[in-house]
Structures are given as C-alpha cells and as structure tokens.
Amino acid sequence: KAGVTQTPRYLIKTRGQQVTLSCSPISGHRSVSWYQQTPGQGLQFLFEYFSETQRNKGNFPGRFSGRQFSNSRSEMNVSTLELGDSALYLCASTMTGTVFSYGYTFGSGTRLTVV
Amino acid sequence: DQQVKQNSPSLSVQEGRISILNCDYTNSMFDYFLWYKKYPAEGPTFLISISSIKDKNEDGRFTVFLNKSAKHLSLHIVPSQPGDSAVYFCAAPGGGSNYKLTFGKGTLLTVNP
C-alpha cells in the first residue's frame, strides 16, 4: 500500500517569499500532522488536521498555516519566509484509534532551504 | 520546557551486543510512549510503543521498558546489527484526542561490524 507522499522533496526559496508544501496521507487515514525538524530544536509539532478541521496546534507563529481537503490531503503554507525556517518538514498520518499502538506513518519530508 | 529528554546524543556498540537507548520524561499525564527510528533524508519509522499500564513490551529484537516511578523508559536492541545504525527518537502523545507527539532530541546509534 502507498505510504505518505510529500511533495516537493527539496525546495529553495528566498527570504520574504512564501511556500506551500503538500502531503497525501495513506488511504483511509484521516488524521494528518505536520512537524518541523531542525538540528537545534529536533522534531517539533506544527499542527494536526482531522476531517478538514485543525484539531491541535503547536507553538509556531501565524506565518505557518495549513489546511486539509475532503480527500484528507493536506497542505501547509509558510509566508514571509525567514532564514530560520530552513528545515525538514515532515507530514504524518494515522487512523484515529490506532495511533498509540501503531504510531504515525511519516512521509520522507520536504527539505526547505531559505536563502 | 523539554518534556521528553534523551540525554545521550550518541551511542556506539559492537555488532551482536545489546544497545540500550534511554529516555526520561517529566509529564505525568503521558500514558503512551513510542520509539521511532530515522535514517538520513527519510521520515521517522515507528518501531514500538508501550502503554503506561505496562512495564515491558517486546517485538522481535526490540524491547521497551517503562519505569513510571522514575519517569524513565529504555529501548533495548538485542542483538544489534549494522542496519540498526540510525537516530532513535522517543516520543509521547498528548493524550485523549490530542495527537500531538512530543519528541526527544534523539540518540544517534552506531553499530560497528
């Protein structure tokens, strides 16, 4: 069965620009979460969506936003990019009710570099 | 406030020996814990989980132990193989309908042939 697909894999943007990242979860998974991984901070939770609604949100500024579509696909957007936004952005999906037994399934991530 | 801590940034072991990766937590409300393994340029892969009502969970070469009174858990890999070389993360979900995972900063395990 297909895994979690994130596009694009790599992205280079300039400070001040905005970027949209895409995530297609595993078929049947309705919960989609986004994480940012940086060398200094590790893996940090951005937000989680379930049935097109943001259910949980991490401690990131309002420049970070997301949405989920009716087919469970999700996008995240970062506006007014800063150098510190350079990171690996990971999407994860799960079937609710099984996350604690089987965990999230993560995609391979999008490597964003802001120059 | 780092609620999940992995105090050893790296660990090196010989092939065939035991690898022990440690994790401490501060939030008594955590009732599940998960271990993930991550190779460079890939997303984390779920390894094993443990509920707070248990003190041990085993899956093949991987065993996780939980000591609730000490707020400590450990992942044992026996025997260690070179393919186990990766970064290992300990994580805890927020509980209830809060699916936010709080991760430790990870431990780089190197298994030498």
Short mmCIF file of C-alpha atoms in Angstrom, two decimals:
data_model
loop_
_atom_site.label_atom_id
_atom_site.label_comp_id
_atom_site.label_asym_id
_atom_site.label_seq_id
_atom_site.Cartn_x
_atom_site.Cartn_y
_atom_site.Cartn_z
CA LYS A 1 0.00 0.00 0.00
CA ALA A 2 1.25 3.50 -0.79
CA GLY A 3 2.89 5.42 2.02
CA VAL A 4 2.66 9.07 2.95
CA THR A 5 3.71 11.16 -0.05
CA GLN A 6 5.20 14.60 0.35
CA THR A 7 5.96 16.97 -2.49
CA PRO A 8 8.27 18.50 -3.38
CA ARG A 9 11.23 16.71 -1.80
CA TYR A 10 13.51 19.72 -1.98
CA LEU A 11 12.82 23.42 -2.23
CA ILE A 12 14.95 26.54 -2.21
CA LYS A 13 13.26 29.85 -1.52
CA THR A 14 14.34 33.41 -0.86
CA ARG A 15 13.66 35.32 2.35
CA GLY A 16 10.30 37.04 2.25
CA GLN A 17 8.74 34.58 -0.18
CA GLN A 18 6.01 32.13 0.68
CA VAL A 19 5.91 28.39 0.17
CA THR A 20 3.29 25.64 0.03
CA LEU A 21 4.09 22.04 0.85
CA SER A 22 1.83 19.13 0.03
CA CYS A 23 1.08 15.85 1.77
CA SER A 24 -1.00 12.88 0.65
CA PRO A 25 -1.72 10.53 3.56
CA ILE A 26 -2.15 6.80 3.45
CA SER A 27 -5.54 5.87 2.08
CA GLY A 28 -8.05 5.69 4.91
CA HIS A 29 -6.01 7.85 7.28
CA ARG A 30 -7.98 10.93 8.25
CA SER A 31 -5.57 12.49 10.74
CA VAL A 32 -2.65 14.40 9.23
CA SER A 33 0.02 16.14 11.27
CA TRP A 34 2.97 18.32 10.35
CA TYR A 35 6.34 18.50 12.10
CA GLN A 36 9.41 20.66 11.64
CA GLN A 37 12.83 19.12 12.17
CA THR A 38 15.87 21.31 12.73
CA PRO A 39 19.29 20.36 14.15
CA GLY A 40 18.88 22.61 17.18
CA GLN A 41 15.24 22.03 18.12
CA GLY A 42 14.67 18.47 16.96
CA LEU A 43 11.20 17.44 15.86
CA GLN A 44 8.54 19.99 16.73
CA PHE A 45 4.81 19.72 16.23
CA LEU A 46 3.21 22.28 13.93
CA PHE A 47 -0.45 21.25 13.66
CA GLU A 48 -2.84 18.35 13.21
CA TYR A 49 -5.89 18.12 10.99
CA PHE A 50 -8.78 15.72 11.12
CA SER A 51 -11.75 15.81 8.76
CA GLU A 52 -10.70 19.21 7.37
CA THR A 53 -10.54 20.78 10.85
CA GLN A 54 -7.42 21.84 12.71
CA ARG A 55 -7.61 19.88 15.91
CA ASN A 56 -4.28 20.69 17.55
CA LYS A 57 -1.72 23.43 17.06
CA GLY A 58 1.89 23.82 18.15
CA ASN A 59 3.78 26.92 19.22
CA PHE A 60 4.62 28.41 15.87
CA PRO A 61 3.90 31.94 14.61
CA GLY A 62 0.89 32.69 12.47
CA ARG A 63 3.09 32.64 9.35
CA PHE A 64 2.70 28.89 9.50
CA SER A 65 -0.71 27.69 8.39
CA GLY A 66 -2.28 24.60 6.96
CA ARG A 67 -5.40 23.06 5.64
CA GLN A 68 -6.89 19.69 4.86
CA PHE A 69 -9.11 18.79 1.96
CA SER A 70 -12.07 16.44 1.84
CA ASN A 71 -9.86 13.64 0.48
CA SER A 72 -7.61 14.07 3.56
CA ARG A 73 -4.75 15.53 1.53
CA SER A 74 -3.12 18.39 3.39
CA GLU A 75 -1.05 21.44 2.59
CA MET A 76 0.99 23.68 4.79
CA ASN A 77 1.95 27.22 3.94
CA VAL A 78 4.71 29.40 5.30
CA SER A 79 4.51 33.09 4.44
CA THR A 80 7.23 35.72 4.67
CA LEU A 81 9.98 33.13 4.88
CA GLU A 82 12.87 33.67 7.29
CA LEU A 83 16.29 32.03 7.27
CA GLY A 84 15.32 30.13 10.43
CA ASP A 85 12.52 28.39 8.58
CA SER A 86 15.08 26.24 6.82
CA ALA A 87 14.24 22.75 7.98
CA LEU A 88 12.94 19.33 7.08
CA TYR A 89 9.14 19.45 7.14
CA LEU A 90 7.53 16.12 7.86
CA CYS A 91 3.95 15.05 7.36
CA ALA A 92 2.47 12.11 9.24
CA SER A 93 -0.85 10.34 9.02
CA THR A 94 -2.72 7.89 11.19
CA MET A 95 -6.03 6.18 11.66
CA THR A 96 -7.61 7.57 14.77
CA GLY A 97 -7.87 4.95 17.46
CA THR A 98 -4.65 3.21 16.45
CA VAL A 99 -2.04 5.91 16.85
CA PHE A 100 -0.93 4.67 20.21
CA SER A 101 -0.49 1.10 19.04
CA TYR A 102 0.90 1.70 15.58
CA GLY A 103 2.13 5.24 15.72
CA TYR A 104 2.08 7.74 12.95
CA THR A 105 3.36 6.93 9.50
CA PHE A 106 5.68 9.65 8.32
CA GLY A 107 6.50 10.78 4.84
CA SER A 108 10.09 11.36 3.70
CA GLY A 109 9.73 15.08 4.18
CA THR A 110 10.33 18.25 2.24
CA ARG A 111 13.73 19.85 2.73
CA LEU A 112 13.21 23.62 2.64
CA THR A 113 16.19 25.90 2.34
CA VAL A 114 15.68 29.65 2.72
CA VAL A 115 18.45 31.83 1.31
CA ASP B 1 10.30 23.10 28.73
CA GLN B 2 11.60 19.80 27.39
CA GLN B 3 9.07 17.21 28.49
CA VAL B 4 10.82 14.29 26.79
CA LYS B 5 14.57 14.07 27.16
CA GLN B 6 17.17 11.86 25.57
CA ASN B 7 20.35 12.80 27.33
CA SER B 8 22.75 10.77 25.21
CA PRO B 9 23.24 12.34 21.78
CA SER B 10 25.11 9.28 20.55
CA LEU B 11 25.86 5.65 21.34
CA SER B 12 28.28 3.24 19.72
CA VAL B 13 28.08 -0.55 20.13
CA GLN B 14 29.56 -3.64 18.54
CA GLU B 15 27.52 -5.82 16.24
CA GLY B 16 25.83 -8.63 18.19
CA ARG B 17 25.88 -6.78 21.50
CA ILE B 18 23.00 -5.06 23.25
CA SER B 19 22.09 -1.44 22.54
CA ILE B 20 20.29 0.44 25.31
CA LEU B 21 18.74 3.79 24.47
CA ASN B 22 17.32 5.86 27.30
CA CYS B 23 14.56 8.41 27.58
CA ASP B 24 13.24 10.46 30.52
CA TYR B 25 10.00 12.40 30.72
CA THR B 26 8.59 14.98 33.07
CA ASN B 27 4.87 15.00 32.25
CA SER B 28 2.99 12.51 34.44
CA MET B 29 -0.02 12.78 32.11
CA PHE B 30 1.74 10.91 29.31
CA ASP B 31 0.13 7.49 29.08
CA TYR B 32 1.73 6.13 25.93
CA PHE B 33 5.26 6.19 24.63
CA LEU B 34 6.58 5.46 21.18
CA TRP B 35 10.00 4.84 19.72
CA TYR B 36 10.90 5.89 16.20
CA LYS B 37 13.96 5.22 14.09
CA LYS B 38 15.17 7.67 11.47
CA TYR B 39 17.67 7.35 8.66
CA PRO B 40 19.08 10.49 7.00
CA ALA B 41 16.81 12.04 4.35
CA GLU B 42 13.90 9.80 5.39
CA GLY B 43 10.94 10.26 7.70
CA PRO B 44 10.88 8.54 11.10
CA THR B 45 9.70 4.94 11.14
CA PHE B 46 7.59 3.65 14.01
CA LEU B 47 9.34 0.89 15.97
CA ILE B 48 7.46 0.01 19.11
CA SER B 49 5.14 1.53 21.69
CA ILE B 50 4.27 0.96 25.31
CA SER B 51 1.25 1.85 27.37
CA SER B 52 1.71 3.26 30.85
CA ILE B 53 -0.20 0.30 32.28
CA LYS B 54 2.64 -2.00 31.22
CA ASP B 55 6.27 -2.08 32.20
CA LYS B 56 7.55 -4.03 29.21
CA ASN B 57 6.71 -4.55 25.56
CA GLU B 58 8.63 -6.79 23.22
CA ASP B 59 8.72 -7.07 19.43
CA GLY B 60 11.42 -9.28 18.00
CA ARG B 61 14.82 -7.80 18.76
CA PHE B 62 13.27 -4.67 20.28
CA THR B 63 12.08 -4.39 23.86
CA VAL B 64 10.90 -1.24 25.59
CA PHE B 65 10.89 -0.98 29.38
CA LEU B 66 8.93 1.62 31.31
CA ASN B 67 9.62 2.69 34.89
CA LYS B 68 6.76 5.03 35.77
CA SER B 69 8.01 5.92 39.22
CA ALA B 70 11.31 7.10 37.74
CA LYS B 71 9.62 8.57 34.65
CA HIS B 72 12.12 6.65 32.57
CA LEU B 73 11.94 4.34 29.60
CA SER B 74 14.54 2.46 27.65
CA LEU B 75 14.74 0.69 24.33
CA HIS B 76 16.83 -2.48 24.17
CA ILE B 77 18.01 -3.88 20.85
CA VAL B 78 19.38 -7.40 21.01
CA PRO B 79 21.40 -8.40 19.07
CA SER B 80 22.42 -5.11 17.46
CA GLN B 81 23.02 -5.14 13.72
CA PRO B 82 24.83 -2.61 11.47
CA GLY B 83 21.47 -1.86 9.79
CA ASP B 84 20.22 -0.58 13.15
CA SER B 85 22.54 2.42 12.82
CA ALA B 86 20.17 5.41 12.81
CA VAL B 87 18.80 8.15 15.03
CA TYR B 88 16.29 6.87 17.58
CA PHE B 89 13.58 9.14 18.96
CA CYS B 90 11.43 8.66 21.99
CA ALA B 91 8.01 10.33 21.74
CA ALA B 92 4.82 10.74 23.75
CA PRO B 93 1.36 11.76 22.53
CA GLY B 94 -0.59 14.39 24.39
CA GLY B 95 -3.33 12.05 25.49
CA GLY B 96 -7.06 11.85 24.76
CA SER B 97 -7.83 13.44 21.41
CA ASN B 98 -4.54 15.33 21.48
CA TYR B 99 -2.44 13.57 18.88
CA LYS B 100 0.48 15.93 19.20
CA LEU B 101 3.68 13.96 19.62
CA THR B 102 6.36 15.42 21.85
CA PHE B 103 9.74 14.10 20.72
CA GLY B 104 13.06 13.82 22.47
CA LYS B 105 16.03 15.18 20.55
CA GLY B 106 17.16 11.73 19.52
CA THR B 107 20.14 9.43 20.03
CA LEU B 108 22.42 8.50 17.14
CA LEU B 109 23.15 4.79 17.36
CA THR B 110 26.15 3.43 15.50
CA VAL B 111 26.56 -0.33 15.33
CA ASN B 112 30.07 -1.29 14.32
CA PRO B 113 30.66 -4.54 12.38
#
